[in-house]
Coordinates of C-alpha atoms and ligand atoms in Angstrom, one line a residue:
M1 CA -10.4 44.2 -12.5
K2 CA -13.5 46.4 -12.7
K3 CA -16.1 46.1 -10.0
G4 CA -18.7 43.6 -10.9
A5 CA -16.5 42.2 -13.7
R6 CA -16.1 38.4 -13.4
R7 CA -12.6 36.8 -13.4
P8 CA -12.4 34.7 -16.5
A9 CA -12.8 31.0 -15.4
A10 CA -9.5 29.2 -15.5
S11 CA -9.1 26.9 -18.5
P12 CA -10.0 23.3 -17.7
V13 CA -7.3 20.8 -17.0
A14 CA -6.9 17.4 -18.6
V15 CA -4.3 15.0 -17.0
L16 CA -2.3 12.5 -18.9
I17 CA -0.2 10.0 -17.0
L18 CA 2.5 8.2 -19.0
A19 CA 2.5 4.6 -18.0
A20 CA 3.4 2.5 -21.0
G21 CA 7.1 2.1 -20.5
R22 CA 9.0 -1.0 -19.3
G23 CA 11.5 0.2 -16.7
Q24 CA 14.7 -1.8 -17.5
R25 CA 16.6 -0.7 -14.5
M26 CA 14.3 -2.5 -12.1
K27 CA 15.6 -5.8 -13.4
S28 CA 12.1 -7.3 -13.0
G29 CA 9.6 -9.4 -14.8
R30 CA 7.1 -6.8 -13.9
V31 CA 7.0 -3.3 -15.3
K32 CA 8.4 -0.6 -13.1
L33 CA 5.2 1.3 -12.5
L34 CA 3.6 -1.8 -10.9
H35 CA 6.2 -2.0 -8.2
V36 CA 4.6 -1.3 -4.8
L37 CA 5.6 1.4 -2.4
A38 CA 3.7 2.4 0.7
G39 CA 0.8 0.1 -0.1
A40 CA 0.2 1.0 -3.7
P41 CA 1.8 0.5 -7.1
M42 CA 4.0 3.4 -8.1
V43 CA 1.7 4.7 -10.8
C44 CA -1.3 4.7 -8.5
H45 CA 0.3 7.3 -6.2
V46 CA 0.7 9.6 -9.2
A47 CA -2.8 9.0 -10.4
R48 CA -4.4 9.6 -7.0
V49 CA -2.7 12.9 -6.6
A50 CA -3.8 13.9 -10.1
A51 CA -7.4 12.9 -9.3
R52 CA -7.4 15.4 -6.4
L53 CA -7.1 18.2 -9.0
T54 CA -10.6 17.1 -10.1
P55 CA -9.5 17.4 -13.7
A56 CA -12.0 17.6 -16.7
A57 CA -10.3 14.5 -18.0
L58 CA -8.0 12.0 -16.5
A59 CA -6.2 9.4 -18.7
A60 CA -3.3 7.0 -18.5
V61 CA -1.3 5.8 -21.5
V62 CA -0.7 2.1 -21.1
G63 CA 1.4 -0.3 -23.2
N64 CA 3.8 -2.7 -21.5
Q65 CA 1.7 -5.1 -19.4
A66 CA -1.3 -2.9 -20.2
D67 CA -3.8 -5.2 -18.6
E68 CA -2.0 -5.4 -15.3
V69 CA -1.4 -1.6 -15.2
T70 CA -5.1 -1.0 -16.1
A71 CA -6.2 -3.4 -13.4
A72 CA -4.0 -1.8 -10.8
L73 CA -5.2 1.7 -11.5
S74 CA -8.9 0.6 -11.8
K75 CA -8.7 -1.0 -8.3
Q76 CA -7.5 2.2 -6.6
P77 CA -10.3 3.7 -4.7
G78 CA -11.8 6.8 -6.4
L79 CA -9.9 6.7 -9.7
I80 CA -12.7 5.2 -11.8
D81 CA -15.1 7.6 -10.1
A82 CA -12.8 10.4 -11.1
G83 CA -13.3 9.4 -14.7
L84 CA -10.0 7.6 -15.3
E85 CA -9.7 6.3 -18.8
F86 CA -7.0 4.4 -20.7
V87 CA -5.2 5.1 -24.0
T88 CA -3.1 2.4 -25.6
Q89 CA 0.3 2.9 -27.0
E90 CA 0.9 -0.3 -29.0
R91 CA 4.6 0.2 -29.6
Q92 CA 6.6 2.2 -27.1
L93 CA 8.4 4.7 -29.4
G94 CA 9.1 7.2 -26.7
T95 CA 7.4 9.7 -24.4
G96 CA 6.5 12.1 -27.2
H97 CA 4.8 9.2 -29.1
A98 CA 3.0 8.3 -25.9
V99 CA 1.4 11.7 -25.5
L100 CA 0.4 11.6 -29.2
Q101 CA -1.8 8.6 -28.5
A102 CA -4.1 10.9 -26.4
E103 CA -4.8 13.2 -29.3
P104 CA -8.6 12.3 -29.4
L105 CA -8.9 14.2 -26.1
R106 CA -8.4 17.4 -28.0
A107 CA -11.6 17.0 -30.0
R108 CA -13.7 16.4 -26.9
A109 CA -16.2 19.0 -26.0
G110 CA -14.9 21.4 -23.4
L111 CA -11.2 20.3 -23.8
K112 CA -10.2 22.3 -26.9
K113 CA -8.8 25.1 -24.7
A114 CA -7.7 22.9 -21.9
V115 CA -4.3 22.7 -20.4
L116 CA -2.8 19.2 -20.7
L117 CA -0.9 18.3 -17.5
I118 CA 1.4 15.5 -18.5
L119 CA 2.9 13.4 -15.7
N120 CA 5.6 10.6 -15.9
G121 CA 4.2 7.6 -14.0
D122 CA 7.4 7.2 -12.0
V123 CA 7.2 10.2 -9.7
P124 CA 5.3 8.7 -6.7
L125 CA 6.3 11.5 -4.3
I126 CA 4.6 14.3 -6.2
R127 CA 2.4 16.5 -4.0
L128 CA -0.9 18.1 -5.0
S129 CA 0.5 21.6 -4.1
T130 CA 3.4 21.2 -6.5
L131 CA 1.0 20.3 -9.4
R132 CA -1.1 23.3 -8.5
A133 CA 2.0 25.5 -8.5
L134 CA 3.1 24.2 -11.9
L135 CA -0.4 24.9 -13.4
K136 CA -0.4 28.3 -11.9
H137 CA 3.0 29.2 -13.3
H138 CA 1.9 27.9 -16.7
R139 CA -1.3 29.9 -16.8
R140 CA 0.3 33.1 -15.4
S141 CA 3.1 33.1 -17.9
G142 CA 0.9 32.5 -20.8
A143 CA 3.3 29.9 -22.1
A144 CA 2.4 27.3 -24.7
A145 CA 4.2 24.7 -22.6
T146 CA 6.0 24.6 -19.2
V147 CA 8.3 22.0 -17.8
L148 CA 8.9 21.4 -14.1
T149 CA 12.7 21.3 -13.3
T150 CA 14.8 20.9 -10.2
R151 CA 18.5 21.0 -9.3
V152 CA 20.2 17.9 -8.2
D153 CA 23.8 17.0 -7.1
D154 CA 23.9 14.0 -9.4
P155 CA 22.1 14.7 -12.7
S156 CA 23.2 11.5 -14.4
G157 CA 20.3 9.7 -16.2
Y158 CA 18.1 12.8 -16.4
G159 CA 17.3 15.2 -19.2
R160 CA 19.4 18.5 -18.7
V161 CA 17.7 21.9 -18.9
V162 CA 19.5 24.1 -21.4
R163 CA 18.8 27.8 -21.0
D164 CA 20.1 30.9 -22.9
E165 CA 22.0 33.9 -21.4
Q166 CA 18.7 35.4 -20.3
G167 CA 17.8 32.3 -18.5
D168 CA 15.0 31.3 -20.9
L169 CA 14.5 27.7 -21.7
L170 CA 16.1 26.6 -25.0
S171 CA 15.8 22.8 -24.9
I172 CA 16.1 19.7 -22.9
V173 CA 18.9 17.3 -23.7
E174 CA 18.7 13.6 -22.7
D175 CA 21.6 12.2 -20.7
K176 CA 22.5 9.8 -23.5
D177 CA 22.6 12.6 -26.1
A178 CA 24.4 15.2 -23.9
G179 CA 27.9 16.5 -24.7
A180 CA 30.5 17.0 -22.1
A181 CA 29.4 20.6 -21.3
Q182 CA 25.7 19.7 -21.1
K183 CA 26.4 16.8 -18.8
K184 CA 27.7 19.4 -16.3
I185 CA 24.3 21.0 -16.0
H186 CA 22.6 20.3 -12.7
E187 CA 19.1 21.5 -13.6
I188 CA 17.1 18.5 -14.8
N189 CA 13.7 17.8 -16.3
A190 CA 11.5 16.2 -13.6
G191 CA 9.1 14.7 -16.2
L192 CA 6.1 16.9 -15.2
Y193 CA 4.7 19.2 -17.9
C194 CA 1.9 21.6 -18.8
A195 CA 1.0 22.2 -22.5
E196 CA -1.8 23.9 -24.3
M197 CA -4.1 21.3 -25.8
S198 CA -4.4 23.5 -28.9
V199 CA -0.7 23.2 -29.9
V200 CA 0.8 20.2 -28.2
F201 CA -0.2 17.5 -30.7
D202 CA 0.8 19.4 -33.8
A203 CA 4.2 20.1 -32.3
L204 CA 4.7 16.5 -31.2
R205 CA 4.1 15.2 -34.7
R206 CA 7.3 17.0 -35.6
T207 CA 9.6 15.2 -33.2
R208 CA 12.3 13.0 -34.9
R209 CA 13.8 9.8 -33.7
A210 CA 17.4 10.9 -34.7
N211 CA 18.8 10.5 -31.1
A212 CA 20.7 8.0 -29.0
Q213 CA 17.6 6.1 -28.1
G214 CA 15.8 6.2 -31.4
E215 CA 12.7 7.6 -29.7
H216 CA 10.2 10.4 -30.0
Y217 CA 11.2 12.6 -27.1
L218 CA 8.4 14.6 -25.4
P219 CA 10.9 17.3 -24.3
D220 CA 11.6 18.1 -27.9
L221 CA 8.3 19.8 -27.8
F222 CA 10.0 22.9 -26.3
P223 CA 12.4 23.8 -29.1
I224 CA 9.7 23.1 -31.6
L225 CA 7.3 25.5 -29.9
R226 CA 10.0 28.1 -29.5
K227 CA 10.8 27.9 -33.2
R228 CA 7.2 28.7 -33.9
G229 CA 7.6 31.9 -31.8
L230 CA 5.6 30.5 -28.9
R231 CA 6.6 31.0 -25.3
V232 CA 8.0 28.1 -23.3
E233 CA 8.7 28.0 -19.6
A234 CA 10.9 26.1 -17.2
Y235 CA 9.4 26.2 -13.7
R236 CA 12.0 25.3 -11.1
H237 CA 10.9 23.4 -8.0
E238 CA 13.2 23.7 -5.0
E239 CA 12.6 20.3 -3.3
A240 CA 14.3 17.8 -5.6
E241 CA 13.5 14.8 -3.5
E242 CA 9.8 15.2 -4.2
V243 CA 9.9 15.3 -7.9
L244 CA 12.6 12.7 -8.7
G245 CA 11.7 9.7 -10.7
V246 CA 12.1 6.1 -9.4
N247 CA 14.1 4.1 -11.8
D248 CA 15.7 1.2 -9.8
R249 CA 15.0 -0.7 -6.6
S250 CA 17.3 1.5 -4.5
E251 CA 15.3 4.6 -5.5
L252 CA 12.1 2.6 -4.8
A253 CA 13.2 1.9 -1.2
R254 CA 14.1 5.5 -0.7
A255 CA 10.8 6.8 -2.1
S256 CA 8.9 4.3 0.0
R257 CA 10.6 5.5 3.2
I258 CA 9.8 9.1 2.3
L259 CA 6.1 8.2 1.9
Y260 CA 6.1 6.4 5.2
R261 CA 7.9 9.3 6.9
R262 CA 5.3 11.7 5.5
R263 CA 2.4 9.8 6.9
A264 CA 4.1 9.4 10.3
E265 CA 4.8 13.2 10.4
D266 CA 1.1 14.0 9.6
L267 CA -0.1 11.6 12.3
M268 CA 2.4 12.9 14.9
A269 CA 1.2 16.4 14.1
S270 CA -2.4 15.3 14.7
G271 CA -1.6 13.8 18.2
V272 CA -0.3 10.3 17.6
T273 CA 2.8 9.1 19.4
I274 CA 5.1 7.1 17.1
L275 CA 8.0 5.6 19.1
D276 CA 10.4 5.4 16.1
P277 CA 9.1 7.1 12.9
E278 CA 12.0 5.8 10.9
C279 CA 11.1 2.2 11.7
T280 CA 7.3 2.4 11.2
Y281 CA 5.4 1.5 8.0
I282 CA 2.1 3.4 7.8
D283 CA 0.3 3.6 4.4
P284 CA -0.9 7.0 3.3
D285 CA -4.6 6.2 3.8
V286 CA -4.3 4.8 7.3
Q287 CA -6.2 6.8 10.0
V288 CA -5.1 6.9 13.6
G289 CA -6.9 8.6 16.5
Q290 CA -5.4 11.0 19.1
D291 CA -3.1 9.6 21.9
T292 CA -2.7 6.3 20.2
V293 CA 0.9 5.0 20.7
I294 CA 2.5 3.1 17.8
G295 CA 5.5 0.8 18.6
P296 CA 8.6 0.1 16.5
L297 CA 8.3 -1.9 13.3
A298 CA 4.6 -1.7 13.2
R299 CA 3.0 -2.0 9.7
L300 CA -0.3 -0.4 9.2
E301 CA -1.7 -1.0 5.7
G302 CA -4.6 -0.3 3.3
A303 CA -7.9 1.1 4.6
T304 CA -7.0 0.7 8.2
A305 CA -8.6 3.0 10.8
I306 CA -7.4 2.9 14.4
G307 CA -9.2 4.7 17.2
A308 CA -8.0 7.1 19.9
G309 CA -6.0 6.0 22.9
C310 CA -5.0 2.7 21.5
S311 CA -1.6 1.0 21.9
I312 CA -0.2 -0.8 18.9
G313 CA 2.8 -3.0 19.9
A314 CA 6.1 -3.7 18.2
L315 CA 5.9 -5.6 15.0
A316 CA 2.1 -5.5 14.8
H317 CA 0.9 -5.9 11.2
I318 CA -2.6 -4.5 10.7
A319 CA -4.2 -4.4 7.3
G320 CA -7.7 -3.4 6.1
S321 CA -9.0 -3.4 9.7
T322 CA -10.9 -1.1 11.9
L323 CA -10.1 -0.7 15.6
G324 CA -12.2 1.2 18.1
D325 CA -10.9 3.4 20.9
G326 CA -8.7 2.2 23.7
V327 CA -7.7 -1.1 22.0
L328 CA -4.5 -2.8 23.2
V329 CA -2.6 -4.7 20.5
R330 CA 0.4 -6.2 22.2
D331 CA 3.6 -7.0 20.3
M332 CA 3.7 -9.2 17.3
C333 CA 0.1 -9.5 16.3
V334 CA -1.3 -9.9 12.7
I335 CA -4.7 -8.5 12.1
T336 CA -6.2 -8.6 8.6
D337 CA -9.7 -7.4 7.4
S338 CA -11.1 -7.5 10.9
K339 CA -13.2 -5.2 13.1
V340 CA -12.2 -4.7 16.7
A341 CA -14.4 -2.7 19.1
G342 CA -13.2 -0.4 21.8
G343 CA -11.4 -1.7 24.8
A344 CA -10.4 -5.1 23.3
Q345 CA -7.0 -6.6 24.2
I346 CA -5.1 -8.7 21.7
G347 CA -1.9 -10.7 21.8
P348 CA 1.0 -10.9 22.1
F349 CA 1.3 -13.3 19.1
A350 CA -2.4 -13.3 18.1
H351 CA -3.7 -13.7 14.6
L352 CA -7.0 -12.2 13.5
R353 CA -7.8 -13.4 10.0
P354 CA -10.3 -11.9 7.6
G355 CA -13.9 -11.6 8.8
T356 CA -13.1 -11.5 12.5
V357 CA -15.3 -9.2 14.6
L358 CA -14.4 -8.6 18.2
E359 CA -17.0 -6.8 20.3
T360 CA -16.3 -4.4 23.1
G361 CA -13.8 -5.5 25.7
V362 CA -12.9 -8.9 24.2
H363 CA -9.6 -10.5 25.2
I364 CA -7.7 -12.6 22.6
G365 CA -4.5 -13.8 24.1
N366 CA -1.2 -15.3 23.0
F367 CA -1.2 -17.8 20.1
V368 CA -4.9 -17.5 19.5
E369 CA -6.0 -17.6 15.8
V370 CA -9.5 -16.2 14.9
K371 CA -11.0 -16.5 11.5
K372 CA -14.3 -15.3 10.2
S373 CA -15.8 -15.3 13.6
R374 CA -17.7 -13.0 15.9
V375 CA -16.6 -12.8 19.5
G376 CA -19.3 -11.1 21.7
R377 CA -18.8 -8.4 24.3
G378 CA -16.4 -9.2 27.1
S379 CA -15.7 -12.8 26.0
K380 CA -12.2 -14.2 26.4
A381 CA -10.0 -16.7 24.6
N382 CA -6.6 -16.0 26.3
H383 CA -4.3 -18.9 25.3
L384 CA -3.5 -21.2 22.4
A385 CA -6.8 -21.5 20.6
Y386 CA -8.3 -21.7 17.1
L387 CA -11.7 -20.1 16.5
G388 CA -12.9 -20.5 12.9
D389 CA -16.4 -19.8 11.5
A390 CA -17.6 -19.4 15.1
D391 CA -20.3 -17.2 16.5
I392 CA -19.4 -16.6 20.2
G393 CA -21.9 -14.8 22.4
E394 CA -21.2 -12.4 25.3
G395 CA -19.3 -13.2 28.4
C396 CA -18.0 -16.5 27.2
N397 CA -14.7 -18.1 28.4
V398 CA -12.9 -20.2 25.9
G399 CA -10.2 -22.2 27.7
A400 CA -6.6 -22.7 26.7
G401 CA -6.1 -25.1 23.7
T402 CA -9.7 -25.0 22.5
I403 CA -10.1 -25.7 18.8
T404 CA -13.1 -25.4 16.6
C405 CA -12.9 -28.3 14.1
N406 CA -14.6 -26.3 11.4
Y407 CA -13.3 -28.2 8.3
D408 CA -14.3 -31.8 7.3
G409 CA -11.9 -31.8 4.4
V410 CA -14.6 -30.6 2.0
H411 CA -16.8 -28.0 3.7
K412 CA -16.5 -25.4 6.5
H413 CA -19.0 -25.7 9.3
P414 CA -20.1 -23.2 12.0
T415 CA -19.7 -23.4 15.8
R416 CA -22.1 -21.4 18.0
L417 CA -21.4 -20.6 21.6
E418 CA -24.4 -18.8 23.2
D419 CA -23.9 -16.1 25.9
G420 CA -22.1 -17.1 29.1
V421 CA -20.7 -20.4 27.9
F422 CA -17.6 -21.8 29.6
I423 CA -15.4 -24.1 27.5
G424 CA -12.8 -26.0 29.5
S425 CA -9.2 -26.2 28.3
D426 CA -8.2 -28.5 25.5
T427 CA -11.7 -28.9 24.1
Q428 CA -12.4 -29.8 20.4
L429 CA -15.7 -28.4 19.2
V430 CA -16.5 -30.5 16.1
A431 CA -18.7 -28.3 13.9
P432 CA -21.5 -27.9 13.1
V433 CA -22.2 -27.6 16.8
T434 CA -24.0 -25.3 19.3
V435 CA -23.3 -24.9 23.0
G436 CA -26.4 -23.4 24.6
R437 CA -26.6 -20.4 26.9
G438 CA -24.6 -20.7 30.1
A439 CA -23.6 -24.3 29.4
Y440 CA -20.2 -25.7 30.6
V441 CA -17.9 -28.0 28.7
G442 CA -15.4 -30.0 30.8
A443 CA -11.7 -29.7 30.0
G444 CA -10.4 -32.2 27.5
S445 CA -13.8 -32.9 25.8
T446 CA -14.5 -33.6 22.2
I447 CA -17.9 -32.1 21.6
T448 CA -19.7 -33.6 18.6
K449 CA -23.3 -33.0 19.6
D450 CA -25.1 -29.8 20.6
V451 CA -25.1 -29.0 24.3
P452 CA -28.3 -27.6 25.7
A453 CA -28.4 -24.4 27.7
G454 CA -27.3 -24.7 31.3
A455 CA -25.9 -28.3 30.8
L456 CA -22.5 -29.7 31.6
A457 CA -21.0 -31.7 28.7
L458 CA -18.0 -34.0 29.3
S459 CA -16.6 -36.4 26.8
R460 CA -13.3 -37.4 28.3
V461 CA -12.4 -41.0 29.3
Q462 CA -12.9 -41.8 33.0
Q463 CA -9.7 -41.5 34.9
R464 CA -8.0 -44.7 36.2
T465 CA -5.6 -44.5 39.2
I466 CA -3.3 -47.4 39.9
E467 CA -2.0 -47.2 43.5
G468 CA 1.7 -47.9 44.0
W469 CA 2.4 -48.3 40.3
A470 CA 5.5 -46.1 40.2
E471 CA 7.2 -47.8 43.2
R472 CA 6.6 -51.3 41.7
R473 CA 8.1 -50.2 38.4
R474 CA 11.2 -48.9 40.1
Q475 CA 11.7 -52.2 41.9
E476 CA 11.3 -54.3 38.8
R477 CA 13.9 -52.2 37.0
Q478 CA 16.4 -52.5 40.0
E479 CA 16.0 -56.3 40.0
R480 CA 16.6 -56.6 36.3
L481 CA 19.8 -54.6 36.5
E482 CA 21.1 -56.8 39.3
R483 CA 20.4 -60.0 37.4
E484 CA 22.3 -58.6 34.4
R485 CA 25.3 -57.7 36.5
G486 CA 25.3 -61.2 38.1
K487 CA 25.5 -62.7 34.6
A488 CA 28.4 -60.6 33.5
Ligands
UD1_1 C1 12.3 11.1 -19.0 C2 12.7 12.4 -19.7 C3 13.9 13.0 -19.1 C4 13.5 13.3 -17.6 C5 13.1 12.1 -16.9 C6 12.6 12.4 -15.5 C7 12.1 11.8 -22.0 C8 12.6 11.5 -23.4 N1 13.0 12.0 -21.1 O1 13.4 10.2 -19.1 O2 14.2 14.2 -19.7 O3 14.7 13.9 -17.0 O4 12.0 11.4 -17.6 O5 12.3 11.2 -14.8 O6 10.9 12.0 -21.9 N2 6.7 6.0 -21.3 C9 5.6 5.7 -22.1 N3 5.9 5.3 -23.4 C10 7.1 5.3 -23.9 C11 8.2 5.6 -23.1 C12 8.0 6.0 -21.8 O7 4.5 5.7 -21.6 O8 7.2 4.9 -25.1 C13 6.5 6.4 -19.9 C14 7.2 5.5 -18.9 O9 6.3 4.5 -18.4 C15 7.5 6.5 -17.7 C16 7.6 7.9 -18.4 O10 7.0 7.7 -19.7 O11 6.4 6.6 -16.8 C17 9.0 8.3 -18.6 O12 9.8 7.3 -19.2 P1 11.2 6.9 -18.8 O13 11.7 5.8 -19.6 O14 11.3 6.6 -17.3 O15 12.0 8.2 -19.1 P2 13.4 8.7 -18.6 O16 14.5 8.0 -19.4 O17 13.5 8.5 -17.2
CA2 CA1 12.2 8.0 -15.5

């Protein structure tokens, strides 16, 4: 390139995700692409990787359960912002027909010379780097269309890649249409393609349904373009595992494990200890700080962020929650949509339900359930309690067996414990109720009225003690037994 000359800008990319199919092999009432792995429906993994290319257009072809597929994709963070749009394929007449539905893209300003990157919706393991490599190969070779291929030990079910003696791509033959010799080919079509916007639609209009499935096959694009004297390319990707489609529940489980494994590897590389990476379920978006230790069978889901130096016990299930630094989550806790500040200690067997906020250094112990409540700095509820719709100040002690009676059968009511309150064990706080700053509630009380600051509230029945009662009872029983024996 001459000095000062500018590199021609790369042609824009428009992405099209094929998501209208049914997926018979899942044996499900739900379309295949909605089956969830590592926290998101299959098709969403593909769309999110595609969005990271910041394409000039991003579209999904929907048909079967179109409303559900559209909703699932729209809910994914960032996809609507990335410009995701939907194209409907009313009848599912094959992958070629699916692409044709997106023809209006071609007329759009700026897309006439675009590369159309076409992705099957069932390749959830696809990496951004692989899509970039495919695009690069396509542009460098000057091909009209490029297909990504890979070699597999068992090619059954896949389209086989047929090449000529020079190794050039001739065609792709579907498994159901393949003859004995073609069935022996181990190079398969991964269902990821690049095609020039300017030629792809005209070529696809020429596909015929004279095949085993009676469908318009997208891969028929390649021989059609060749016949027109245009160059077509097969770009081989070495790592088959990453580009394989998920067609049944066994492949779903395998792909799921791979996604979890990937996140675990990334986290370990960034300084997180994972006791057993094969038995840990961490969604791709979960963040974990340095020197945190994650126990076996932990499930960390959704937009969860865990600080540094935390300990997450075995079987902990944390979803949509934020934990500060140095938080100790003992074994078998469930934490959902909650915020936990640094230094808190939780569990074992604690349940933090949505809307829980624990401030610094709070202790929530075994068999304590907290819902939509704030627990202030340094407060403790260590055993067997239910705290719902409560606002608990700093330095409070909530005794074992305390229950906020927040529900009257119709409405939920708040409980307020001001700073430094002491609630004796086995207390019921019948909401709405407030216990003032520094007040005490005696064990076993049912508190129905507000307790002023600094007071002691007690509502239990006065204790009665009957001296010698047990001895008298023993004697009575003895006498009765002797009388009965005498009669016999
Ligand atoms: C397809 C390829 C095959 C390749 C394999 C890779 C065709 C004809 N065959 O086969 O060569 O080896 O993928 O996994 O393309 N879809 C629609 N509308 C339709 C039909 C399908 O949107 O009318 C979507 C599906 O939702 C899916 C994708 O297209 O996301 C591929 O369809 P699928 O039925 O899985 O194709 P395969 O038989 O696996
Ligand atoms: Ca498939």
